[in-house]
JSON list of C-alpha atoms in Angstrom, two decimals:
[
{"chain": "A", "resi": 1, "resn": "ASP", "atom": "CA", "xyz": [0.00, 0.00, 0.00]},
{"chain": "A", "resi": 2, "resn": "SER", "atom": "CA", "xyz": [1.55, 3.26, -1.17]},
{"chain": "A", "resi": 3, "resn": "GLY", "atom": "CA", "xyz": [-0.56, 5.45, 1.10]},
{"chain": "A", "resi": 4, "resn": "VAL", "atom": "CA", "xyz": [-2.32, 7.11, -1.84]},
{"chain": "A", "resi": 5, "resn": "THR", "atom": "CA", "xyz": [-5.88, 5.83, -2.17]},
{"chain": "A", "resi": 6, "resn": "GLN", "atom": "CA", "xyz": [-7.86, 6.00, -5.37]},
{"chain": "A", "resi": 7, "resn": "THR", "atom": "CA", "xyz": [-11.48, 5.03, -5.80]},
{"chain": "A", "resi": 8, "resn": "PRO", "atom": "CA", "xyz": [-13.06, 3.39, -7.62]},
{"chain": "A", "resi": 9, "resn": "LYS", "atom": "CA", "xyz": [-10.53, 0.93, -9.05]},
{"chain": "A", "resi": 10, "resn": "HIS", "atom": "CA", "xyz": [-12.66, 0.21, -12.09]},
{"chain": "A", "resi": 11, "resn": "LEU", "atom": "CA", "xyz": [-15.40, 2.17, -13.77]},
{"chain": "A", "resi": 12, "resn": "ILE", "atom": "CA", "xyz": [-17.45, 1.31, -16.83]},
{"chain": "A", "resi": 13, "resn": "THR", "atom": "CA", "xyz": [-19.75, 3.96, -18.18]},
{"chain": "A", "resi": 14, "resn": "ALA", "atom": "CA", "xyz": [-21.47, 5.00, -21.39]},
{"chain": "A", "resi": 15, "resn": "THR", "atom": "CA", "xyz": [-20.53, 7.78, -23.77]},
{"chain": "A", "resi": 16, "resn": "GLY", "atom": "CA", "xyz": [-21.93, 11.15, -22.79]},
{"chain": "A", "resi": 17, "resn": "GLN", "atom": "CA", "xyz": [-21.93, 10.35, -19.09]},
{"chain": "A", "resi": 18, "resn": "ARG", "atom": "CA", "xyz": [-20.10, 12.06, -16.24]},
{"chain": "A", "resi": 19, "resn": "VAL", "atom": "CA", "xyz": [-17.93, 10.37, -13.61]},
{"chain": "A", "resi": 20, "resn": "THR", "atom": "CA", "xyz": [-15.95, 11.44, -10.57]},
{"chain": "A", "resi": 21, "resn": "LEU", "atom": "CA", "xyz": [-12.65, 9.89, -9.57]},
{"chain": "A", "resi": 22, "resn": "ARG", "atom": "CA", "xyz": [-11.44, 10.33, -6.03]},
{"chain": "A", "resi": 23, "resn": "CYS", "atom": "CA", "xyz": [-7.96, 10.48, -4.55]},
{"chain": "A", "resi": 24, "resn": "SER", "atom": "CA", "xyz": [-6.74, 10.65, -0.96]},
{"chain": "A", "resi": 25, "resn": "PRO", "atom": "CA", "xyz": [-3.09, 11.66, -0.78]},
{"chain": "A", "resi": 26, "resn": "ARG", "atom": "CA", "xyz": [-0.47, 10.17, 1.50]},
{"chain": "A", "resi": 27, "resn": "SER", "atom": "CA", "xyz": [-0.58, 11.61, 4.99]},
{"chain": "A", "resi": 28, "resn": "GLY", "atom": "CA", "xyz": [1.39, 14.86, 5.12]},
{"chain": "A", "resi": 29, "resn": "ASP", "atom": "CA", "xyz": [1.53, 15.39, 1.36]},
{"chain": "A", "resi": 30, "resn": "LEU", "atom": "CA", "xyz": [0.10, 18.71, 0.23]},
{"chain": "A", "resi": 31, "resn": "SER", "atom": "CA", "xyz": [0.43, 18.29, -3.54]},
{"chain": "A", "resi": 32, "resn": "VAL", "atom": "CA", "xyz": [-1.84, 16.13, -5.67]},
{"chain": "A", "resi": 33, "resn": "TYR", "atom": "CA", "xyz": [-1.22, 15.39, -9.33]},
{"chain": "A", "resi": 34, "resn": "TRP", "atom": "CA", "xyz": [-3.50, 13.72, -11.85]},
{"chain": "A", "resi": 35, "resn": "TYR", "atom": "CA", "xyz": [-2.19, 11.75, -14.83]},
{"chain": "A", "resi": 36, "resn": "GLN", "atom": "CA", "xyz": [-3.84, 9.89, -17.65]},
{"chain": "A", "resi": 37, "resn": "GLN", "atom": "CA", "xyz": [-2.18, 6.76, -19.01]},
{"chain": "A", "resi": 38, "resn": "SER", "atom": "CA", "xyz": [-3.25, 5.36, -22.35]},
{"chain": "A", "resi": 39, "resn": "LEU", "atom": "CA", "xyz": [-1.51, 3.08, -24.82]},
{"chain": "A", "resi": 40, "resn": "ASP", "atom": "CA", "xyz": [-1.17, 5.70, -27.53]},
{"chain": "A", "resi": 41, "resn": "GLN", "atom": "CA", "xyz": [-0.48, 8.79, -25.38]},
{"chain": "A", "resi": 42, "resn": "GLY", "atom": "CA", "xyz": [1.63, 7.37, -22.59]},
{"chain": "A", "resi": 43, "resn": "LEU", "atom": "CA", "xyz": [1.57, 9.16, -19.24]},
{"chain": "A", "resi": 44, "resn": "GLN", "atom": "CA", "xyz": [0.03, 12.59, -19.68]},
{"chain": "A", "resi": 45, "resn": "PHE", "atom": "CA", "xyz": [0.01, 15.17, -16.91]},
{"chain": "A", "resi": 46, "resn": "LEU", "atom": "CA", "xyz": [-3.42, 16.64, -16.37]},
{"chain": "A", "resi": 47, "resn": "ILE", "atom": "CA", "xyz": [-3.37, 18.96, -13.38]},
{"chain": "A", "resi": 48, "resn": "GLN", "atom": "CA", "xyz": [-1.67, 19.72, -10.05]},
{"chain": "A", "resi": 49, "resn": "TYR", "atom": "CA", "xyz": [-3.10, 21.07, -6.81]},
{"chain": "A", "resi": 50, "resn": "TYR", "atom": "CA", "xyz": [-1.14, 22.27, -3.83]},
{"chain": "A", "resi": 51, "resn": "ASN", "atom": "CA", "xyz": [-2.93, 22.77, -0.53]},
{"chain": "A", "resi": 52, "resn": "GLY", "atom": "CA", "xyz": [-6.24, 23.43, -2.23]},
{"chain": "A", "resi": 53, "resn": "GLU", "atom": "CA", "xyz": [-5.01, 25.67, -5.02]},
{"chain": "A", "resi": 54, "resn": "GLU", "atom": "CA", "xyz": [-4.45, 24.83, -8.65]},
{"chain": "A", "resi": 55, "resn": "ARG", "atom": "CA", "xyz": [-0.72, 25.06, -9.41]},
{"chain": "A", "resi": 56, "resn": "ALA", "atom": "CA", "xyz": [-0.22, 23.70, -12.90]},
{"chain": "A", "resi": 57, "resn": "LYS", "atom": "CA", "xyz": [-2.32, 22.58, -15.80]},
{"chain": "A", "resi": 58, "resn": "GLY", "atom": "CA", "xyz": [-1.28, 20.16, -18.48]},
{"chain": "A", "resi": 59, "resn": "ASN", "atom": "CA", "xyz": [-3.13, 18.52, -21.32]},
{"chain": "A", "resi": 60, "resn": "ILE", "atom": "CA", "xyz": [-6.48, 18.56, -19.57]},
{"chain": "A", "resi": 61, "resn": "LEU", "atom": "CA", "xyz": [-9.57, 18.78, -21.71]},
{"chain": "A", "resi": 62, "resn": "GLU", "atom": "CA", "xyz": [-12.22, 21.41, -21.01]},
{"chain": "A", "resi": 63, "resn": "ARG", "atom": "CA", "xyz": [-14.63, 18.54, -20.31]},
{"chain": "A", "resi": 64, "resn": "PHE", "atom": "CA", "xyz": [-12.43, 17.58, -17.37]},
{"chain": "A", "resi": 65, "resn": "SER", "atom": "CA", "xyz": [-12.11, 19.46, -14.11]},
{"chain": "A", "resi": 66, "resn": "ALA", "atom": "CA", "xyz": [-10.59, 18.84, -10.71]},
{"chain": "A", "resi": 67, "resn": "GLN", "atom": "CA", "xyz": [-10.47, 20.26, -7.23]},
{"chain": "A", "resi": 68, "resn": "GLN", "atom": "CA", "xyz": [-8.71, 19.69, -3.95]},
{"chain": "A", "resi": 69, "resn": "PHE", "atom": "CA", "xyz": [-10.72, 19.95, -0.77]},
{"chain": "A", "resi": 70, "resn": "PRO", "atom": "CA", "xyz": [-9.70, 21.32, 2.66]},
{"chain": "A", "resi": 71, "resn": "ASP", "atom": "CA", "xyz": [-8.95, 17.79, 3.88]},
{"chain": "A", "resi": 72, "resn": "LEU", "atom": "CA", "xyz": [-6.57, 17.55, 0.88]},
{"chain": "A", "resi": 73, "resn": "HIS", "atom": "CA", "xyz": [-8.40, 14.82, -0.96]},
{"chain": "A", "resi": 74, "resn": "SER", "atom": "CA", "xyz": [-8.94, 15.52, -4.63]},
{"chain": "A", "resi": 75, "resn": "GLU", "atom": "CA", "xyz": [-11.57, 14.70, -7.20]},
{"chain": "A", "resi": 76, "resn": "LEU", "atom": "CA", "xyz": [-11.25, 14.55, -10.97]},
{"chain": "A", "resi": 77, "resn": "ASN", "atom": "CA", "xyz": [-14.51, 15.09, -12.83]},
{"chain": "A", "resi": 78, "resn": "LEU", "atom": "CA", "xyz": [-14.84, 13.82, -16.37]},
{"chain": "A", "resi": 79, "resn": "SER", "atom": "CA", "xyz": [-17.94, 14.80, -18.32]},
{"chain": "A", "resi": 80, "resn": "SER", "atom": "CA", "xyz": [-19.43, 14.21, -21.78]},
{"chain": "A", "resi": 81, "resn": "LEU", "atom": "CA", "xyz": [-17.33, 11.09, -21.92]},
{"chain": "A", "resi": 82, "resn": "GLU", "atom": "CA", "xyz": [-16.05, 9.80, -25.23]},
{"chain": "A", "resi": 83, "resn": "LEU", "atom": "CA", "xyz": [-14.64, 6.41, -26.18]},
{"chain": "A", "resi": 84, "resn": "GLY", "atom": "CA", "xyz": [-11.18, 7.98, -26.35]},
{"chain": "A", "resi": 85, "resn": "ASP", "atom": "CA", "xyz": [-11.34, 8.89, -22.67]},
{"chain": "A", "resi": 86, "resn": "SER", "atom": "CA", "xyz": [-10.92, 5.23, -21.77]},
{"chain": "A", "resi": 87, "resn": "ALA", "atom": "CA", "xyz": [-7.65, 5.05, -19.89]},
{"chain": "A", "resi": 88, "resn": "LEU", "atom": "CA", "xyz": [-5.98, 4.55, -16.54]},
{"chain": "A", "resi": 89, "resn": "TYR", "atom": "CA", "xyz": [-6.18, 7.66, -14.39]},
{"chain": "A", "resi": 90, "resn": "PHE", "atom": "CA", "xyz": [-3.53, 7.99, -11.74]},
{"chain": "A", "resi": 91, "resn": "CYS", "atom": "CA", "xyz": [-3.33, 10.26, -8.78]},
{"chain": "A", "resi": 92, "resn": "ALA", "atom": "CA", "xyz": [0.01, 10.96, -7.15]},
{"chain": "A", "resi": 93, "resn": "SER", "atom": "CA", "xyz": [0.98, 13.00, -4.13]},
{"chain": "A", "resi": 94, "resn": "SER", "atom": "CA", "xyz": [4.12, 14.61, -2.82]},
{"chain": "A", "resi": 95, "resn": "VAL", "atom": "CA", "xyz": [5.32, 16.87, -0.07]},
{"chain": "A", "resi": 96, "resn": "GLY", "atom": "CA", "xyz": [5.73, 19.58, -2.68]},
{"chain": "A", "resi": 97, "resn": "GLY", "atom": "CA", "xyz": [9.40, 20.43, -3.10]},
{"chain": "A", "resi": 98, "resn": "ARG", "atom": "CA", "xyz": [11.28, 19.96, -6.37]},
{"chain": "A", "resi": 99, "resn": "GLU", "atom": "CA", "xyz": [13.60, 17.38, -4.92]},
{"chain": "A", "resi": 100, "resn": "TYR", "atom": "CA", "xyz": [10.80, 15.05, -3.91]},
{"chain": "A", "resi": 101, "resn": "GLY", "atom": "CA", "xyz": [9.35, 12.33, -6.07]},
{"chain": "A", "resi": 102, "resn": "TYR", "atom": "CA", "xyz": [5.76, 11.29, -6.21]},
{"chain": "A", "resi": 103, "resn": "THR", "atom": "CA", "xyz": [3.87, 8.50, -4.52]},
{"chain": "A", "resi": 104, "resn": "PHE", "atom": "CA", "xyz": [1.34, 7.04, -6.91]},
{"chain": "A", "resi": 105, "resn": "GLY", "atom": "CA", "xyz": [-2.01, 5.47, -6.24]},
{"chain": "A", "resi": 106, "resn": "SER", "atom": "CA", "xyz": [-2.97, 2.24, -7.97]},
{"chain": "A", "resi": 107, "resn": "GLY", "atom": "CA", "xyz": [-5.17, 4.07, -10.46]},
{"chain": "A", "resi": 108, "resn": "THR", "atom": "CA", "xyz": [-8.73, 4.03, -11.72]},
{"chain": "A", "resi": 109, "resn": "ARG", "atom": "CA", "xyz": [-9.34, 2.15, -14.94]},
{"chain": "A", "resi": 110, "resn": "LEU", "atom": "CA", "xyz": [-12.06, 3.95, -16.86]},
{"chain": "A", "resi": 111, "resn": "THR", "atom": "CA", "xyz": [-13.80, 2.18, -19.72]},
{"chain": "A", "resi": 112, "resn": "VAL", "atom": "CA", "xyz": [-16.23, 4.18, -21.82]},
{"chain": "A", "resi": 113, "resn": "VAL", "atom": "CA", "xyz": [-18.57, 2.04, -23.92]},
{"chain": "B", "resi": 1, "resn": "ALA", "atom": "CA", "xyz": [9.95, 22.55, -21.82]},
{"chain": "B", "resi": 2, "resn": "GLN", "atom": "CA", "xyz": [11.84, 19.90, -19.94]},
{"chain": "B", "resi": 3, "resn": "SER", "atom": "CA", "xyz": [11.72, 16.47, -21.50]},
{"chain": "B", "resi": 4, "resn": "VAL", "atom": "CA", "xyz": [13.17, 12.98, -21.35]},
{"chain": "B", "resi": 5, "resn": "ALA", "atom": "CA", "xyz": [13.51, 10.40, -24.07]},
{"chain": "B", "resi": 6, "resn": "GLN", "atom": "CA", "xyz": [13.61, 6.64, -23.76]},
{"chain": "B", "resi": 7, "resn": "PRO", "atom": "CA", "xyz": [14.90, 5.38, -27.09]},
{"chain": "B", "resi": 8, "resn": "GLU", "atom": "CA", "xyz": [14.02, 1.71, -26.56]},
{"chain": "B", "resi": 9, "resn": "ASP", "atom": "CA", "xyz": [10.45, 0.45, -26.39]},
{"chain": "B", "resi": 10, "resn": "GLN", "atom": "CA", "xyz": [11.65, -2.92, -25.12]},
{"chain": "B", "resi": 11, "resn": "VAL", "atom": "CA", "xyz": [14.80, -4.37, -23.64]},
{"chain": "B", "resi": 12, "resn": "ASN", "atom": "CA", "xyz": [15.35, -8.11, -23.35]},
{"chain": "B", "resi": 13, "resn": "VAL", "atom": "CA", "xyz": [17.99, -9.57, -21.05]},
{"chain": "B", "resi": 14, "resn": "ALA", "atom": "CA", "xyz": [18.79, -12.97, -19.62]},
{"chain": "B", "resi": 15, "resn": "GLU", "atom": "CA", "xyz": [18.49, -13.51, -15.90]},
{"chain": "B", "resi": 16, "resn": "GLY", "atom": "CA", "xyz": [21.80, -12.96, -14.17]},
{"chain": "B", "resi": 17, "resn": "ASN", "atom": "CA", "xyz": [23.10, -10.62, -16.87]},
{"chain": "B", "resi": 18, "resn": "PRO", "atom": "CA", "xyz": [23.53, -6.89, -16.33]},
{"chain": "B", "resi": 19, "resn": "LEU", "atom": "CA", "xyz": [20.77, -4.65, -17.61]},
{"chain": "B", "resi": 20, "resn": "THR", "atom": "CA", "xyz": [20.66, -1.08, -18.83]},
{"chain": "B", "resi": 21, "resn": "VAL", "atom": "CA", "xyz": [17.57, 0.97, -19.61]},
{"chain": "B", "resi": 22, "resn": "LYS", "atom": "CA", "xyz": [18.44, 4.19, -21.41]},
{"chain": "B", "resi": 23, "resn": "CYS", "atom": "CA", "xyz": [17.20, 7.71, -20.80]},
{"chain": "B", "resi": 24, "resn": "THR", "atom": "CA", "xyz": [18.36, 11.05, -22.16]},
{"chain": "B", "resi": 25, "resn": "TYR", "atom": "CA", "xyz": [17.15, 14.42, -20.97]},
{"chain": "B", "resi": 26, "resn": "SER", "atom": "CA", "xyz": [16.70, 17.94, -22.23]},
{"chain": "B", "resi": 27, "resn": "VAL", "atom": "CA", "xyz": [16.42, 20.63, -19.57]},
{"chain": "B", "resi": 28, "resn": "SER", "atom": "CA", "xyz": [17.23, 24.22, -18.96]},
{"chain": "B", "resi": 29, "resn": "GLY", "atom": "CA", "xyz": [19.02, 24.59, -15.68]},
{"chain": "B", "resi": 30, "resn": "ASN", "atom": "CA", "xyz": [19.87, 21.80, -13.28]},
{"chain": "B", "resi": 31, "resn": "PRO", "atom": "CA", "xyz": [18.08, 18.54, -13.94]},
{"chain": "B", "resi": 32, "resn": "TYR", "atom": "CA", "xyz": [16.04, 16.73, -11.33]},
{"chain": "B", "resi": 33, "resn": "LEU", "atom": "CA", "xyz": [15.72, 13.20, -12.70]},
{"chain": "B", "resi": 34, "resn": "PHE", "atom": "CA", "xyz": [13.75, 10.18, -11.54]},
{"chain": "B", "resi": 35, "resn": "TRP", "atom": "CA", "xyz": [13.16, 6.54, -12.38]},
{"chain": "B", "resi": 36, "resn": "TYR", "atom": "CA", "xyz": [9.89, 4.74, -11.74]},
{"chain": "B", "resi": 37, "resn": "VAL", "atom": "CA", "xyz": [8.75, 1.16, -12.32]},
{"chain": "B", "resi": 38, "resn": "GLN", "atom": "CA", "xyz": [5.26, -0.03, -13.15]},
{"chain": "B", "resi": 39, "resn": "TYR", "atom": "CA", "xyz": [4.11, -3.61, -12.73]},
{"chain": "B", "resi": 40, "resn": "PRO", "atom": "CA", "xyz": [0.95, -4.80, -14.52]},
{"chain": "B", "resi": 41, "resn": "ASN", "atom": "CA", "xyz": [-2.24, -3.25, -13.18]},
{"chain": "B", "resi": 42, "resn": "ARG", "atom": "CA", "xyz": [-0.31, -1.27, -10.57]},
{"chain": "B", "resi": 43, "resn": "GLY", "atom": "CA", "xyz": [0.66, 2.33, -10.02]},
{"chain": "B", "resi": 44, "resn": "LEU", "atom": "CA", "xyz": [4.17, 3.60, -10.58]},
{"chain": "B", "resi": 45, "resn": "GLN", "atom": "CA", "xyz": [6.73, 2.96, -7.87]},
{"chain": "B", "resi": 46, "resn": "PHE", "atom": "CA", "xyz": [9.67, 5.23, -7.17]},
{"chain": "B", "resi": 47, "resn": "LEU", "atom": "CA", "xyz": [13.10, 3.66, -7.77]},
{"chain": "B", "resi": 48, "resn": "LEU", "atom": "CA", "xyz": [15.62, 6.46, -7.44]},
{"chain": "B", "resi": 49, "resn": "LYS", "atom": "CA", "xyz": [16.36, 10.09, -8.14]},
{"chain": "B", "resi": 50, "resn": "TYR", "atom": "CA", "xyz": [19.22, 12.41, -9.04]},
{"chain": "B", "resi": 51, "resn": "ILE", "atom": "CA", "xyz": [19.15, 15.88, -7.57]},
{"chain": "B", "resi": 52, "resn": "THR", "atom": "CA", "xyz": [22.78, 16.77, -7.12]},
{"chain": "B", "resi": 53, "resn": "GLY", "atom": "CA", "xyz": [26.02, 15.19, -5.94]},
{"chain": "B", "resi": 54, "resn": "ASP", "atom": "CA", "xyz": [27.42, 11.82, -6.94]},
{"chain": "B", "resi": 55, "resn": "ASN", "atom": "CA", "xyz": [26.82, 10.81, -10.51]},
{"chain": "B", "resi": 56, "resn": "LEU", "atom": "CA", "xyz": [26.04, 7.24, -9.48]},
{"chain": "B", "resi": 57, "resn": "VAL", "atom": "CA", "xyz": [22.75, 7.05, -7.65]},
{"chain": "B", "resi": 58, "resn": "LYS", "atom": "CA", "xyz": [21.65, 3.93, -5.81]},
{"chain": "B", "resi": 59, "resn": "GLY", "atom": "CA", "xyz": [18.01, 3.07, -5.43]},
{"chain": "B", "resi": 60, "resn": "SER", "atom": "CA", "xyz": [15.54, 0.35, -4.55]},
{"chain": "B", "resi": 61, "resn": "TYR", "atom": "CA", "xyz": [15.73, -3.35, -5.46]},
{"chain": "B", "resi": 62, "resn": "GLY", "atom": "CA", "xyz": [19.42, -3.17, -6.40]},
{"chain": "B", "resi": 63, "resn": "PHE", "atom": "CA", "xyz": [18.95, -0.62, -9.16]},
{"chain": "B", "resi": 64, "resn": "GLU", "atom": "CA", "xyz": [21.30, 2.27, -9.76]},
{"chain": "B", "resi": 65, "resn": "ALA", "atom": "CA", "xyz": [21.50, 5.05, -12.31]},
{"chain": "B", "resi": 66, "resn": "GLU", "atom": "CA", "xyz": [24.40, 6.94, -13.78]},
{"chain": "B", "resi": 67, "resn": "PHE", "atom": "CA", "xyz": [24.03, 10.65, -14.41]},
{"chain": "B", "resi": 68, "resn": "ASN", "atom": "CA", "xyz": [26.20, 11.89, -17.27]},
{"chain": "B", "resi": 69, "resn": "LYS", "atom": "CA", "xyz": [26.04, 15.62, -17.85]},
{"chain": "B", "resi": 70, "resn": "SER", "atom": "CA", "xyz": [28.12, 15.68, -21.03]},
{"chain": "B", "resi": 71, "resn": "GLN", "atom": "CA", "xyz": [25.93, 13.07, -22.68]},
{"chain": "B", "resi": 72, "resn": "THR", "atom": "CA", "xyz": [22.71, 14.35, -21.03]},
{"chain": "B", "resi": 73, "resn": "SER", "atom": "CA", "xyz": [21.90, 10.82, -20.02]},
{"chain": "B", "resi": 74, "resn": "PHE", "atom": "CA", "xyz": [20.53, 9.10, -16.93]},
{"chain": "B", "resi": 75, "resn": "HIS", "atom": "CA", "xyz": [20.65, 5.38, -17.67]},
{"chain": "B", "resi": 76, "resn": "LEU", "atom": "CA", "xyz": [19.17, 2.85, -15.26]},
{"chain": "B", "resi": 77, "resn": "LYS", "atom": "CA", "xyz": [21.37, -0.16, -14.47]},
{"chain": "B", "resi": 78, "resn": "LYS", "atom": "CA", "xyz": [21.39, -3.33, -12.48]},
{"chain": "B", "resi": 79, "resn": "PRO", "atom": "CA", "xyz": [24.39, -5.68, -12.23]},
{"chain": "B", "resi": 80, "resn": "SER", "atom": "CA", "xyz": [22.36, -8.90, -12.27]},
{"chain": "B", "resi": 81, "resn": "ALA", "atom": "CA", "xyz": [18.81, -9.01, -13.62]},
{"chain": "B", "resi": 82, "resn": "LEU", "atom": "CA", "xyz": [16.01, -11.06, -12.10]},
{"chain": "B", "resi": 83, "resn": "VAL", "atom": "CA", "xyz": [12.90, -12.40, -13.80]},
{"chain": "B", "resi": 84, "resn": "SER", "atom": "CA", "xyz": [10.91, -10.39, -11.25]},
{"chain": "B", "resi": 85, "resn": "ASP", "atom": "CA", "xyz": [12.45, -7.18, -12.64]},
{"chain": "B", "resi": 86, "resn": "SER", "atom": "CA", "xyz": [10.29, -7.60, -15.75]},
{"chain": "B", "resi": 87, "resn": "ALA", "atom": "CA", "xyz": [8.11, -4.48, -15.82]},
{"chain": "B", "resi": 88, "resn": "LEU", "atom": "CA", "xyz": [7.61, -1.11, -17.49]},
{"chain": "B", "resi": 89, "resn": "TYR", "atom": "CA", "xyz": [10.23, 1.49, -16.57]},
{"chain": "B", "resi": 90, "resn": "PHE", "atom": "CA", "xyz": [9.77, 5.23, -16.82]},
{"chain": "B", "resi": 91, "resn": "CYS", "atom": "CA", "xyz": [12.33, 7.98, -16.71]},
{"chain": "B", "resi": 92, "resn": "ALA", "atom": "CA", "xyz": [11.05, 11.40, -15.58]},
{"chain": "B", "resi": 93, "resn": "VAL", "atom": "CA", "xyz": [12.25, 14.96, -15.18]},
{"chain": "B", "resi": 94, "resn": "ARG", "atom": "CA", "xyz": [11.00, 17.60, -12.81]},
{"chain": "B", "resi": 95, "resn": "ASP", "atom": "CA", "xyz": [9.43, 20.42, -14.80]},
{"chain": "B", "resi": 96, "resn": "ALA", "atom": "CA", "xyz": [8.71, 23.65, -12.95]},
{"chain": "B", "resi": 97, "resn": "LEU", "atom": "CA", "xyz": [8.24, 25.74, -16.09]},
{"chain": "B", "resi": 98, "resn": "GLY", "atom": "CA", "xyz": [4.81, 27.36, -16.31]},
{"chain": "B", "resi": 99, "resn": "GLY", "atom": "CA", "xyz": [4.33, 27.10, -12.60]},
{"chain": "B", "resi": 100, "resn": "GLY", "atom": "CA", "xyz": [3.73, 24.03, -10.53]},
{"chain": "B", "resi": 101, "resn": "ASN", "atom": "CA", "xyz": [6.18, 21.24, -10.01]},
{"chain": "B", "resi": 102, "resn": "LYS", "atom": "CA", "xyz": [5.16, 18.35, -12.19]},
{"chain": "B", "resi": 103, "resn": "LEU", "atom": "CA", "xyz": [7.07, 15.34, -13.44]},
{"chain": "B", "resi": 104, "resn": "THR", "atom": "CA", "xyz": [7.27, 14.84, -17.19]},
{"chain": "B", "resi": 105, "resn": "PHE", "atom": "CA", "xyz": [7.63, 11.17, -18.05]},
{"chain": "B", "resi": 106, "resn": "GLY", "atom": "CA", "xyz": [9.26, 9.39, -20.94]},
{"chain": "B", "resi": 107, "resn": "THR", "atom": "CA", "xyz": [7.36, 6.93, -23.08]},
{"chain": "B", "resi": 108, "resn": "GLY", "atom": "CA", "xyz": [8.49, 3.97, -21.02]},
{"chain": "B", "resi": 109, "resn": "THR", "atom": "CA", "xyz": [10.67, 0.94, -21.70]},
{"chain": "B", "resi": 110, "resn": "GLN", "atom": "CA", "xyz": [9.34, -2.58, -21.28]},
{"chain": "B", "resi": 111, "resn": "LEU", "atom": "CA", "xyz": [11.99, -4.74, -19.64]},
{"chain": "B", "resi": 112, "resn": "LYS", "atom": "CA", "xyz": [11.74, -8.47, -20.17]},
{"chain": "B", "resi": 113, "resn": "VAL", "atom": "CA", "xyz": [14.07, -10.71, -18.19]},
{"chain": "B", "resi": 114, "resn": "GLU", "atom": "CA", "xyz": [14.12, -14.31, -19.38]},
{"chain": "B", "resi": 115, "resn": "LEU", "atom": "CA", "xyz": [15.44, -17.47, -17.79]}
]
């Protein structure tokens, strides 16, 4: 157990639907990062939050949004889902400094049918 | 932007032989480099990092990496491979450009260790 908890582990939903992925960071970590992993795109950075504030945005679609709550857990909302959104979505957390690596959760596998 | 490249999609090695997984980087300023491993249906696990100091960095599970500034490389090595080392390996660089503090990952190298 890495200490980063992601729920649900698997999600199957239809095109056009909306889903919410949840992440609880490791105790003491203030930064949360979301990544999308697909076969053709590799690991793509989506967004970073630090202590409740958005810090960096990557290749995140307008249909996607995220937030980090006062208890530091984070949610990634995906709406108007398309077949191409099927992927593994990872959350990672870190203390926040440049010299620190991430601790990854085990991911949520999203399948859009 | 900061980036890393992993030139090999797959590396095959016999158990007991040394292994090398290659990574080159392109950064402005001092590089902060990382290696992660991903086993099937699992999240990425941290192996080691280079921030500053010795060019040879030792990490988890007997892995080490050699930082070479002149060749802009950060290759992952292990003296004697195990079948259980078979996994997907990612090189990453810290990218603070544009705000934030994210890691930018390479495309990954599939390591296959055979008996």
